[in-house]
JSON list of C-alpha atoms in Angstrom, two decimals:
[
{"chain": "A", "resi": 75, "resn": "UNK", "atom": "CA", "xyz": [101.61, 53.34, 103.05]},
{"chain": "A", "resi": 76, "resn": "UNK", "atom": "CA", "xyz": [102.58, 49.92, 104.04]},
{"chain": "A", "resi": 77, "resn": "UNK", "atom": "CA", "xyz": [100.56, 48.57, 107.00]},
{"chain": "A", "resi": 78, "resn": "UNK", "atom": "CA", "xyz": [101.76, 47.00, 110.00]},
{"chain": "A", "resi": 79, "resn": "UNK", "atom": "CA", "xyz": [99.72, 43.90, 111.52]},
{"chain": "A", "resi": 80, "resn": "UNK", "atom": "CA", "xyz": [100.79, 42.22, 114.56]},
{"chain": "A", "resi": 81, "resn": "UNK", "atom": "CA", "xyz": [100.17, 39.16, 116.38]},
{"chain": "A", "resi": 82, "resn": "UNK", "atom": "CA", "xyz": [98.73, 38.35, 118.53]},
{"chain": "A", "resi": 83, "resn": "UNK", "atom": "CA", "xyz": [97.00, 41.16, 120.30]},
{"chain": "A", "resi": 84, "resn": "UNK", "atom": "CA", "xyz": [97.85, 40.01, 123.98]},
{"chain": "A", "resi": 85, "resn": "UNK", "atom": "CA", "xyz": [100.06, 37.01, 124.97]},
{"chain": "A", "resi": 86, "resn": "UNK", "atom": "CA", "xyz": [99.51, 35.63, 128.40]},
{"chain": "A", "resi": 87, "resn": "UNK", "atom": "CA", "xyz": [102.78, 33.86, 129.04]},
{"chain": "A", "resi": 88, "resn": "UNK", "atom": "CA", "xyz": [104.45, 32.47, 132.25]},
{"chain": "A", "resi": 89, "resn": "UNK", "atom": "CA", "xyz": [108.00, 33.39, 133.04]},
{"chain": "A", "resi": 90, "resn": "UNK", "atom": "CA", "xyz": [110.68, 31.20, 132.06]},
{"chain": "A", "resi": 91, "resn": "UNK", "atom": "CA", "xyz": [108.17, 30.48, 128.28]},
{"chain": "A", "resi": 92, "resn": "UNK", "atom": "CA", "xyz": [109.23, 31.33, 125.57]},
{"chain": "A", "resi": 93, "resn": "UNK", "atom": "CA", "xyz": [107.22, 34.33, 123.46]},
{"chain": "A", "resi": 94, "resn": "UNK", "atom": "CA", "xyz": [106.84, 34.70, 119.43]},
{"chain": "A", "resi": 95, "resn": "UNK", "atom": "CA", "xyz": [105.70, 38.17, 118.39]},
{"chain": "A", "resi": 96, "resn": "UNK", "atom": "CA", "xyz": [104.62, 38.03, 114.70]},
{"chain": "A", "resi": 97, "resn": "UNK", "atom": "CA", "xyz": [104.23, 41.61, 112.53]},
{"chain": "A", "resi": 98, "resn": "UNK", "atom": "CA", "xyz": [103.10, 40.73, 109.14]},
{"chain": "A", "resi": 99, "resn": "UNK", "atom": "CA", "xyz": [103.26, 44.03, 106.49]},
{"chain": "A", "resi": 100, "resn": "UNK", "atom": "CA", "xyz": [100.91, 44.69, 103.99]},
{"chain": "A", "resi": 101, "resn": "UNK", "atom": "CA", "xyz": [103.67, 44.45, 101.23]},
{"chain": "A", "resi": 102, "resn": "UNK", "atom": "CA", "xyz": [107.26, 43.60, 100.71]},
{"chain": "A", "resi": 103, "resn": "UNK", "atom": "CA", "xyz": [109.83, 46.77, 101.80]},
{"chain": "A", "resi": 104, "resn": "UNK", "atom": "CA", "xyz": [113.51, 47.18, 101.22]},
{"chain": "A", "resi": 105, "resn": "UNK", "atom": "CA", "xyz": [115.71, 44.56, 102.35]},
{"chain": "A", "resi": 106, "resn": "UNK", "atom": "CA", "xyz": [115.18, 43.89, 106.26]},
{"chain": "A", "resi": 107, "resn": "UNK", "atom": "CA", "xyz": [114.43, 47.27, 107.10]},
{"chain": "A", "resi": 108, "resn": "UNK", "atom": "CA", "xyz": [112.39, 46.09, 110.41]},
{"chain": "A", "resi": 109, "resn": "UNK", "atom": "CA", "xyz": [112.53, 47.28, 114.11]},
{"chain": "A", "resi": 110, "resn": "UNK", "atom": "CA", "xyz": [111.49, 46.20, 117.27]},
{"chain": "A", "resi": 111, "resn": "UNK", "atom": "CA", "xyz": [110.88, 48.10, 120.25]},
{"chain": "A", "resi": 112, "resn": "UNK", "atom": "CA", "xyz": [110.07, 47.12, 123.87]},
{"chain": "A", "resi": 113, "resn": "UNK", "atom": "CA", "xyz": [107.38, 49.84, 126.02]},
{"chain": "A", "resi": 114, "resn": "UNK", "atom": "CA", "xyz": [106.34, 49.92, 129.43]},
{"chain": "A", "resi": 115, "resn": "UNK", "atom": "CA", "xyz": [103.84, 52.44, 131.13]},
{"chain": "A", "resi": 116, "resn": "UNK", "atom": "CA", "xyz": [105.18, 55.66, 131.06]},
{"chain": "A", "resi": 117, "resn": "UNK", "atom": "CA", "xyz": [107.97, 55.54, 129.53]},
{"chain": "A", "resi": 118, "resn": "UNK", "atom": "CA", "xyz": [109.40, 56.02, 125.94]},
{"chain": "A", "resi": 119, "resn": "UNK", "atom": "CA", "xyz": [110.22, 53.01, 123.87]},
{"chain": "A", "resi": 120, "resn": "UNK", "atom": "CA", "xyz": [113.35, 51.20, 123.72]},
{"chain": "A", "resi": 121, "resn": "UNK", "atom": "CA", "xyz": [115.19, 49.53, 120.48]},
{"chain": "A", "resi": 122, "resn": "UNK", "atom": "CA", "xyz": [115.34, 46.45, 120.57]},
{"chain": "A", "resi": 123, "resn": "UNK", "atom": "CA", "xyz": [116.54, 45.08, 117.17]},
{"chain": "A", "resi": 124, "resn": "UNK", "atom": "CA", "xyz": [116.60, 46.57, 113.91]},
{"chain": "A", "resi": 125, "resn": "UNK", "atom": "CA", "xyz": [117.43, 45.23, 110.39]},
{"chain": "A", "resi": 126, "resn": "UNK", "atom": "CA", "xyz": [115.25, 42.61, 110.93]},
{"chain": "A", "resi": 127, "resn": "UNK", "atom": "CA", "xyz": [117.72, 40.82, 113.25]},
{"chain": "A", "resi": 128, "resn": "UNK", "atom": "CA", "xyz": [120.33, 42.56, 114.78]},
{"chain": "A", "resi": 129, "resn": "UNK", "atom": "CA", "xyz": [119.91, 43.36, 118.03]},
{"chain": "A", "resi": 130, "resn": "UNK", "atom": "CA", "xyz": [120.50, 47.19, 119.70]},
{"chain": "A", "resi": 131, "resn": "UNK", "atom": "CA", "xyz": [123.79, 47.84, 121.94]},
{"chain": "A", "resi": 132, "resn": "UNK", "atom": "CA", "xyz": [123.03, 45.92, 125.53]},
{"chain": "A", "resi": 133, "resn": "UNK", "atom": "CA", "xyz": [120.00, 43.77, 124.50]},
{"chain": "A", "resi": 134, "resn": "UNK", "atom": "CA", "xyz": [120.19, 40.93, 126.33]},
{"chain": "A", "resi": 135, "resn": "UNK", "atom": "CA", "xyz": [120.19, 37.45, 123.95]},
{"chain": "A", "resi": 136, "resn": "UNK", "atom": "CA", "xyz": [117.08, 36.05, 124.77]},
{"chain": "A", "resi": 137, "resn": "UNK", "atom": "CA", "xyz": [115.50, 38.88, 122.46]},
{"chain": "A", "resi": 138, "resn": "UNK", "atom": "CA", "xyz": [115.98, 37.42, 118.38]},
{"chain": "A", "resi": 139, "resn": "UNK", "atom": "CA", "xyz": [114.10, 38.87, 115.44]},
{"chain": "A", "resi": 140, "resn": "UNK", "atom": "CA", "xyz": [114.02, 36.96, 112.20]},
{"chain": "A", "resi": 141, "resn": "UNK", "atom": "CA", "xyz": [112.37, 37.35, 108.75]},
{"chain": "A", "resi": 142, "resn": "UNK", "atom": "CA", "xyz": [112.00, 39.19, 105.60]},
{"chain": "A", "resi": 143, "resn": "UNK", "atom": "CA", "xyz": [109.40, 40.23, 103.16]},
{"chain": "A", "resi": 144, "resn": "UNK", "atom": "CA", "xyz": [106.61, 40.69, 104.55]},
{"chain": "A", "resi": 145, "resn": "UNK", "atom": "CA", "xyz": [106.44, 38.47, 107.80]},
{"chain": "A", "resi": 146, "resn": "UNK", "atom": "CA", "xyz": [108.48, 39.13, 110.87]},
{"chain": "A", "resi": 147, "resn": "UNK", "atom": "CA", "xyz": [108.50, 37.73, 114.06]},
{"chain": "A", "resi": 148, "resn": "UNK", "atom": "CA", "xyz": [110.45, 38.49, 118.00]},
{"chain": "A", "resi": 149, "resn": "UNK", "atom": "CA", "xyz": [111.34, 35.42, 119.71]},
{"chain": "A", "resi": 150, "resn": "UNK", "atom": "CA", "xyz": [111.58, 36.00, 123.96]},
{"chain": "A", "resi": 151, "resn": "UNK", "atom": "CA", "xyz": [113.43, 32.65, 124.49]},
{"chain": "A", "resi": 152, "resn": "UNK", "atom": "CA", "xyz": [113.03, 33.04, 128.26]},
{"chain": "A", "resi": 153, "resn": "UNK", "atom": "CA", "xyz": [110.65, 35.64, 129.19]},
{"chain": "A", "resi": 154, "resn": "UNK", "atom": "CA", "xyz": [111.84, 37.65, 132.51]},
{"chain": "A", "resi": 155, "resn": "UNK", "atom": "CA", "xyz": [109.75, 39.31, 135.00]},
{"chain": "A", "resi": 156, "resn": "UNK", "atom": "CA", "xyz": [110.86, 42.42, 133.47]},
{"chain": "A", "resi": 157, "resn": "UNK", "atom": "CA", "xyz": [110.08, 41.31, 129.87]},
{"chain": "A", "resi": 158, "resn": "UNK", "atom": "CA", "xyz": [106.25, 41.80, 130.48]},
{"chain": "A", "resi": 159, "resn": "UNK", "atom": "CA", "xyz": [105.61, 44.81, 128.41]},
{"chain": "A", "resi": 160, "resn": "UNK", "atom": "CA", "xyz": [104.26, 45.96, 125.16]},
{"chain": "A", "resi": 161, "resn": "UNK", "atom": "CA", "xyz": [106.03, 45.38, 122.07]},
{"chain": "A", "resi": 162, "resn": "UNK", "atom": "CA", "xyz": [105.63, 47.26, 118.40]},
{"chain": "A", "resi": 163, "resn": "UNK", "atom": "CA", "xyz": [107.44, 46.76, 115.24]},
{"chain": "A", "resi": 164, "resn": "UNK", "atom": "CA", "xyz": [108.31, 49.35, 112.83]},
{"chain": "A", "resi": 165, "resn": "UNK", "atom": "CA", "xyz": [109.29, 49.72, 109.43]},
{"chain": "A", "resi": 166, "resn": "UNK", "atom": "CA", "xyz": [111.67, 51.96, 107.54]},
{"chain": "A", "resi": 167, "resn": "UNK", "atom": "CA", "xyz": [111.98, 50.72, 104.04]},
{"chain": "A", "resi": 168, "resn": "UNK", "atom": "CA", "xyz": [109.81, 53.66, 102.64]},
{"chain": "A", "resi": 169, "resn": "UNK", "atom": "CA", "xyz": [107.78, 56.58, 103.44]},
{"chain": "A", "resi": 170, "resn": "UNK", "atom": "CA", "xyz": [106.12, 56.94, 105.50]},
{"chain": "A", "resi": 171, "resn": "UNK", "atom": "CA", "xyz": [107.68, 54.79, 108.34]},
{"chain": "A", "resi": 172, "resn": "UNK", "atom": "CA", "xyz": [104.94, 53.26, 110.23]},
{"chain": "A", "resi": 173, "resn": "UNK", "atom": "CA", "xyz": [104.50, 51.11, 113.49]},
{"chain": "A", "resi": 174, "resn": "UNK", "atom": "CA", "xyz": [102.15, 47.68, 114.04]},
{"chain": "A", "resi": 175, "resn": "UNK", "atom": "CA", "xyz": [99.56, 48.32, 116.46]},
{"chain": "A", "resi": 176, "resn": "UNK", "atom": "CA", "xyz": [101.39, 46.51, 119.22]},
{"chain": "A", "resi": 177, "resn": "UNK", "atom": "CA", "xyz": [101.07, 43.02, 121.00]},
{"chain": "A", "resi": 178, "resn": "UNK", "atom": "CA", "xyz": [101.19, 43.06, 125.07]},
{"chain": "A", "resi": 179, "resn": "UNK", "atom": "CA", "xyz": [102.68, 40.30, 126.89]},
{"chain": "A", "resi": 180, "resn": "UNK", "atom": "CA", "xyz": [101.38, 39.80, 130.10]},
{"chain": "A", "resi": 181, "resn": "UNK", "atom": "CA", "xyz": [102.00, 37.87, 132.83]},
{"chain": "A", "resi": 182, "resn": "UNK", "atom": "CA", "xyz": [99.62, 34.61, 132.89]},
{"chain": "B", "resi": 210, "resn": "UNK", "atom": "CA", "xyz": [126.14, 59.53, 127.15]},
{"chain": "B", "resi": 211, "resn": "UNK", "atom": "CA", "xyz": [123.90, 60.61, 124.72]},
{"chain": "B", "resi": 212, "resn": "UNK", "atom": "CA", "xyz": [120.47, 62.57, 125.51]},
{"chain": "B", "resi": 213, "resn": "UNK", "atom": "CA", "xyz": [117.31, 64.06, 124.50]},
{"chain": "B", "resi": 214, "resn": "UNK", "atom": "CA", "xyz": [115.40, 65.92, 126.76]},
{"chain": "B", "resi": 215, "resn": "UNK", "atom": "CA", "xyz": [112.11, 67.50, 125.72]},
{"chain": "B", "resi": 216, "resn": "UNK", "atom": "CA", "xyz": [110.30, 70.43, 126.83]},
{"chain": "B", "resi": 217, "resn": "UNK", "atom": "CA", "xyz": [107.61, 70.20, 129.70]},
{"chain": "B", "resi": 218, "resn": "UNK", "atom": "CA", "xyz": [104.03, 69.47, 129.72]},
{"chain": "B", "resi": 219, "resn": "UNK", "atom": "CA", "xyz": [101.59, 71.95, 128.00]},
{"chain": "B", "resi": 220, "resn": "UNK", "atom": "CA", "xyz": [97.57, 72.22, 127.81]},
{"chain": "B", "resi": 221, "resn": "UNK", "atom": "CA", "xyz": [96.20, 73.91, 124.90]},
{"chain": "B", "resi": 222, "resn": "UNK", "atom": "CA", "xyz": [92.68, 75.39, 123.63]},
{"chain": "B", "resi": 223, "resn": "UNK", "atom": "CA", "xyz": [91.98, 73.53, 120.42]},
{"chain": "B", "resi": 224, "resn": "UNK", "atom": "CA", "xyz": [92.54, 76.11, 117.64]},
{"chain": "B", "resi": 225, "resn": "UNK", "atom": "CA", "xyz": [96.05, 76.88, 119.49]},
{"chain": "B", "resi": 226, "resn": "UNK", "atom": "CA", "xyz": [99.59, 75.73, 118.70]},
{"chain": "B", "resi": 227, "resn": "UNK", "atom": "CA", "xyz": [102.09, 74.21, 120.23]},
{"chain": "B", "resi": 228, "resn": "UNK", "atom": "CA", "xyz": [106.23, 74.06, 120.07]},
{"chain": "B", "resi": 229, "resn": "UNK", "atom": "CA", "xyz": [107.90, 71.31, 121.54]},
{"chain": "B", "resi": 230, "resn": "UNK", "atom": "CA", "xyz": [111.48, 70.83, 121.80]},
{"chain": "B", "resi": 231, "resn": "UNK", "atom": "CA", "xyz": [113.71, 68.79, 122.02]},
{"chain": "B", "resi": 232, "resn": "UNK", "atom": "CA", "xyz": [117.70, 69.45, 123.37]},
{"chain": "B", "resi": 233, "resn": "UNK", "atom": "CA", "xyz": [120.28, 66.32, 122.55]},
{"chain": "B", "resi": 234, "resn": "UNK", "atom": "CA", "xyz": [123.82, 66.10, 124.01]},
{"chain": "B", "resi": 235, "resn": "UNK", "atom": "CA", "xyz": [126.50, 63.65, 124.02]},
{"chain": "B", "resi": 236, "resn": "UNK", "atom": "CA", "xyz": [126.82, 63.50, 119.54]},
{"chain": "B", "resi": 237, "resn": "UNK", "atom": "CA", "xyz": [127.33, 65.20, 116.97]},
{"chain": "B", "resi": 238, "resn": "UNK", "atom": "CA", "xyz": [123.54, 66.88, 115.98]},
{"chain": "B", "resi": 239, "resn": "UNK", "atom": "CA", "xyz": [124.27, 67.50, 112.36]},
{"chain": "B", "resi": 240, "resn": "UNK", "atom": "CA", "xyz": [125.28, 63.72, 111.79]},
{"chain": "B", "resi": 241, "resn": "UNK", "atom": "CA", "xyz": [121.81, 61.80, 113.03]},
{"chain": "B", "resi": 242, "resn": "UNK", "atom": "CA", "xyz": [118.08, 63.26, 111.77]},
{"chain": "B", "resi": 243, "resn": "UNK", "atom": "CA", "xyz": [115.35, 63.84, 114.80]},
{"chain": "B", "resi": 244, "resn": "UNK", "atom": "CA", "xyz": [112.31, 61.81, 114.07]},
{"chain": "B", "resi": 245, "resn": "UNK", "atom": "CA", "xyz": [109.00, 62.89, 116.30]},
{"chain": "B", "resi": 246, "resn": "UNK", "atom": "CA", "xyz": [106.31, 60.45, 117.17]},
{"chain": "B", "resi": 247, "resn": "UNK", "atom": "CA", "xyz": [103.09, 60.41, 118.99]},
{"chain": "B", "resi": 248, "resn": "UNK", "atom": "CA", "xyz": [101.01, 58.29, 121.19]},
{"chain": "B", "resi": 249, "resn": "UNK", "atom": "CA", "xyz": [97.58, 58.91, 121.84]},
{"chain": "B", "resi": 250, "resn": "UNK", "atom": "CA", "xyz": [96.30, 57.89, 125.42]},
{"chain": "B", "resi": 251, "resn": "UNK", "atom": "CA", "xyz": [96.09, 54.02, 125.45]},
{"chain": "B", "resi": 252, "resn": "UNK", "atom": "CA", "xyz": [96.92, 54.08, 121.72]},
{"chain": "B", "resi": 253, "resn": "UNK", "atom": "CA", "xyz": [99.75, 52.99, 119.84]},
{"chain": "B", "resi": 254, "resn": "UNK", "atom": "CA", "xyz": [102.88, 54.76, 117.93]},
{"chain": "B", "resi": 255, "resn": "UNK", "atom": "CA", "xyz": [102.22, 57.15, 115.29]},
{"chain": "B", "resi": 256, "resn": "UNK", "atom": "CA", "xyz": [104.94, 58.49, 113.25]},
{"chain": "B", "resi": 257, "resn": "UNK", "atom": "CA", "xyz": [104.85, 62.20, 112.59]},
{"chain": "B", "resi": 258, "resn": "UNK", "atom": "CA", "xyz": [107.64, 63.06, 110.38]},
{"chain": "B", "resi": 259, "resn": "UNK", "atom": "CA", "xyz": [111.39, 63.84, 110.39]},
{"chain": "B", "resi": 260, "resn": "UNK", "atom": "CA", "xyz": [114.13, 66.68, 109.68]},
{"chain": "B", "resi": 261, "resn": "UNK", "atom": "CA", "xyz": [117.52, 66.16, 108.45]},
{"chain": "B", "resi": 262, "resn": "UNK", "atom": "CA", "xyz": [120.28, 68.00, 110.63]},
{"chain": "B", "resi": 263, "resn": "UNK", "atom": "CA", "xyz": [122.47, 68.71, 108.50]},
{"chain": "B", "resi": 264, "resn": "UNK", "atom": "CA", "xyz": [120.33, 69.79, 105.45]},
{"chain": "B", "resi": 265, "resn": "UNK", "atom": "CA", "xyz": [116.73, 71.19, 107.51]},
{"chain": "B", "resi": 266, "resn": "UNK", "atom": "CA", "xyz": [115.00, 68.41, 104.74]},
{"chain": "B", "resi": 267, "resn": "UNK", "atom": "CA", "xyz": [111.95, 67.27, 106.16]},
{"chain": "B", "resi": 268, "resn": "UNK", "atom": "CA", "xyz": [109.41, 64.31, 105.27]},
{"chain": "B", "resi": 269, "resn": "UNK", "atom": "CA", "xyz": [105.91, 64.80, 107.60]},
{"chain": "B", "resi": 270, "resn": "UNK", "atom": "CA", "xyz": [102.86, 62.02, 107.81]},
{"chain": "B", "resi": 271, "resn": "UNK", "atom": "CA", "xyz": [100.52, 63.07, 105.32]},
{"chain": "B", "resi": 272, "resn": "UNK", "atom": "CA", "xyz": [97.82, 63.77, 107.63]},
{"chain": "B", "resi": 273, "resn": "UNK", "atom": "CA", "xyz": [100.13, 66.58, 109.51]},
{"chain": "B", "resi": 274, "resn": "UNK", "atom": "CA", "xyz": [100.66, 68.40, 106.51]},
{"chain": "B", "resi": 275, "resn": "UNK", "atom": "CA", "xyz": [99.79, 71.41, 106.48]},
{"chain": "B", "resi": 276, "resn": "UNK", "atom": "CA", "xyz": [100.19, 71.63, 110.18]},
{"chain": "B", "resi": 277, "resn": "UNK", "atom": "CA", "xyz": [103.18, 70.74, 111.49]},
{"chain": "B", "resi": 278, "resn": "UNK", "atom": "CA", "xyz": [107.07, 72.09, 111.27]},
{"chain": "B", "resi": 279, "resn": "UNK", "atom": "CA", "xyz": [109.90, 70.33, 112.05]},
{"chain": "B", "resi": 280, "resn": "UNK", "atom": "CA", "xyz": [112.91, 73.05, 112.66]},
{"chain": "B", "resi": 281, "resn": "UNK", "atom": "CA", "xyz": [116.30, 72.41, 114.26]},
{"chain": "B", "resi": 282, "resn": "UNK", "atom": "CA", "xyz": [118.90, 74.94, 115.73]},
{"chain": "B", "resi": 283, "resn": "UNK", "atom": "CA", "xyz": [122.26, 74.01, 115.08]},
{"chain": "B", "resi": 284, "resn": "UNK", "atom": "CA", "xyz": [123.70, 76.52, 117.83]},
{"chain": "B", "resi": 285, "resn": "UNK", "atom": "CA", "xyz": [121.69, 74.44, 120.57]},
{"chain": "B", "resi": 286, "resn": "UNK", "atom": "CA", "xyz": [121.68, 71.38, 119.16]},
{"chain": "B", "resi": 287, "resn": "UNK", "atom": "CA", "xyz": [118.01, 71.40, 119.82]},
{"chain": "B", "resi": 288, "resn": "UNK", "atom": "CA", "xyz": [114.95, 70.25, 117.70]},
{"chain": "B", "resi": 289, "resn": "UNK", "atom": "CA", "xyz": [111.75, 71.72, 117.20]},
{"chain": "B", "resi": 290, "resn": "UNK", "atom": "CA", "xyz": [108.09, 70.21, 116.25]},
{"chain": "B", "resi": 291, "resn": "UNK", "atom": "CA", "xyz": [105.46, 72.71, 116.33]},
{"chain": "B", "resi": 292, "resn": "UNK", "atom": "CA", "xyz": [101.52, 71.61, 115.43]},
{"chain": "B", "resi": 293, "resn": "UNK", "atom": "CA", "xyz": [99.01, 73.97, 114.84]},
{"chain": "B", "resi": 294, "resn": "UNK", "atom": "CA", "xyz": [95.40, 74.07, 114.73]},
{"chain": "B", "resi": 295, "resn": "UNK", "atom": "CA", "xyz": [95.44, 71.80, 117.38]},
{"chain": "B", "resi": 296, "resn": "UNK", "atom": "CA", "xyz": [91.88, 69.66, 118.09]},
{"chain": "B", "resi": 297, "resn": "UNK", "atom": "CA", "xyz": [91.18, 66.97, 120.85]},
{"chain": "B", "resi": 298, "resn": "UNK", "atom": "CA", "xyz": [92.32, 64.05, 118.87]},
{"chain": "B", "resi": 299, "resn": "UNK", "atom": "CA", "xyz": [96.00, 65.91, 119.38]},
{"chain": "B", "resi": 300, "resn": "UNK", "atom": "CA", "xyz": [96.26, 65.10, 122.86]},
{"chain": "B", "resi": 301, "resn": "UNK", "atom": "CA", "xyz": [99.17, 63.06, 123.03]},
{"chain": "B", "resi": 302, "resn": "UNK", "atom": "CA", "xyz": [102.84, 62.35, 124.26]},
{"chain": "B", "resi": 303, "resn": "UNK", "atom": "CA", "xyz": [105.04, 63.30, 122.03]},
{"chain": "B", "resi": 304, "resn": "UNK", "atom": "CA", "xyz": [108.64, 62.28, 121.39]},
{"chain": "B", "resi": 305, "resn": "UNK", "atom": "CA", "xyz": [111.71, 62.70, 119.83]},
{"chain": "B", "resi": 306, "resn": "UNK", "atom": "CA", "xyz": [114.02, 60.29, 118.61]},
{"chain": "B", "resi": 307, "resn": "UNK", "atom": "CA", "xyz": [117.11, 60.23, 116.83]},
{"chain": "B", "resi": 308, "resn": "UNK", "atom": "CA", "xyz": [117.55, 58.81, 113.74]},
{"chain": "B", "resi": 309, "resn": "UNK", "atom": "CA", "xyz": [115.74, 59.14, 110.24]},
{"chain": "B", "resi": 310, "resn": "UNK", "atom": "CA", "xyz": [115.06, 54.73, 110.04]},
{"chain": "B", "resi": 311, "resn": "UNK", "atom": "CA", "xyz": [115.41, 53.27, 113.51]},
{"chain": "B", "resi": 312, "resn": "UNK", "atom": "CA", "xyz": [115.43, 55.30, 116.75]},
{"chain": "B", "resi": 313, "resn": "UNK", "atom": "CA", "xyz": [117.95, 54.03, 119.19]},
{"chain": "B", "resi": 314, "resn": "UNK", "atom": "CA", "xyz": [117.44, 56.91, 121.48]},
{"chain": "B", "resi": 315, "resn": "UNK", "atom": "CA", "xyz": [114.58, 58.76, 122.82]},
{"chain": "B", "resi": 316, "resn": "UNK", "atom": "CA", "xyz": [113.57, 61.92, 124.69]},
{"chain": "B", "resi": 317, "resn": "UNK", "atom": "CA", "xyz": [110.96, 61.66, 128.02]},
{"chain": "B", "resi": 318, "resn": "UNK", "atom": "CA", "xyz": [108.06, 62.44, 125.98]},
{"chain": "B", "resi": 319, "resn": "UNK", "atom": "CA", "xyz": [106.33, 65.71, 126.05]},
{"chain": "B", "resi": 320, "resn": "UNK", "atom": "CA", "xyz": [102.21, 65.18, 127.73]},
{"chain": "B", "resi": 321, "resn": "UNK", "atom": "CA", "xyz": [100.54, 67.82, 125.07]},
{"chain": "B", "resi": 322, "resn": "UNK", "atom": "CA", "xyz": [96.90, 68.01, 126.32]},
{"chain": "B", "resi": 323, "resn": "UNK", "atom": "CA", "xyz": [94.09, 69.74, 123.79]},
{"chain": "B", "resi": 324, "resn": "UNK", "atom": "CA", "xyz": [91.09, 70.91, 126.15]},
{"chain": "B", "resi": 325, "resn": "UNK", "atom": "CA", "xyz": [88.24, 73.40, 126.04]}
]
């Protein structure tokens, strides 16, 4: 099972900064095979990019992913007030799929 | 547009089982596979497993083998996950998702709460 480690745990950013998300997988998976989702409390999560770096039908642009192999990373270029959330990555380029463990930007 | 909207919330004694479903609208069910995942209170994402549509193939988390079916009913366009045996480290939201890769639509979430 490949293993999902992201980066950091909690990010204290301003709004307006800019935010890097790293997710780092045990080993290498097929091709880009890398999503990104966005949660907030009590509610389901919501796509944000997937192969790697295309991003899901009306994600704004300030949300980017980039990377392959093993290391990933989601760039916030401008975080809004209602970027503040918790965000997981999640591979599907073999069984079983699994998710990182999550990184939670807050509000500094 | 398209939806999934899950059953309500159920408390169970461990030992018990539970069915959740899971109704979609707005595609065509037998071209997209339903995917189920959990999160544990305060926890993370935890994929379960998934079932094709179109062929009832399934692929579950090793640790939910054993325990859990995946089932879909063409007629309702409607998805099934049922766990059984259930223990306290069950209680959970559950969803649904669609896809068999990346889920670009999800159902509410179904609160599934294992108590004595």
């Amino acid at each position: 099972e490949i293993v999902l480690t992201q980066s950091p745990g909690t990010l204290s950013l301003s709004p307006g900064e800019r935010a890097t998300l790293s997710c780092r997988a045990s080993q290498s998976f097929s091709s880009s095979y890398l999503a990104w989702y966005q949660q907030k409390p009590g509610q389901a999560p919501r796509l944000l990019i997937y192969g790697a770096s295309s991003r899901a039908t009306g994600i704004p642009d300030r949300f980017s992913g980039s990377g392959s192999g093993t290391d990933f990373s989601l760039t916030i270029s401008r975080l809004e007030p209602e970027d503040f959330a918790v965000y997981y990555c999640q591979q599907y380029g073999s069984s079983p799929r699994t998710f990182g463990q999550g990184t939670k930007v807050e509000i500094k | 547009q398209v939806q999934l909207v899950q059953s309500g919330a159920e408390v169970k004694k461990p030992g018990a089982s539970v069915k959740v479903s899971c109704k979609t609208s707005g595609y065509t069910f037998s071209s997209y596979g339903i995917t189920w995942v959990r999160q544990a209170p305060g926890q993370g994402l935890e994929w379960m497993g998934w079932i094709r549509d179109y062929s009832g193939n399934t692929n579950y988390a090793q640790k939910l083998q054993g325990r859990v079916t995946m089932t879909t009913d063409t007629s309702t366009s409607t998805a099934y996950m049922e766990l059984r045996s259930l223990r306290s480290d069950d209680t959970a939201v559950y969803y649904c998702a669609r896809g068999l890769d990346w889920y670009g639509v999800w159902g509410q979430g179904t609160l599934v709460t294992v108590c004595s």
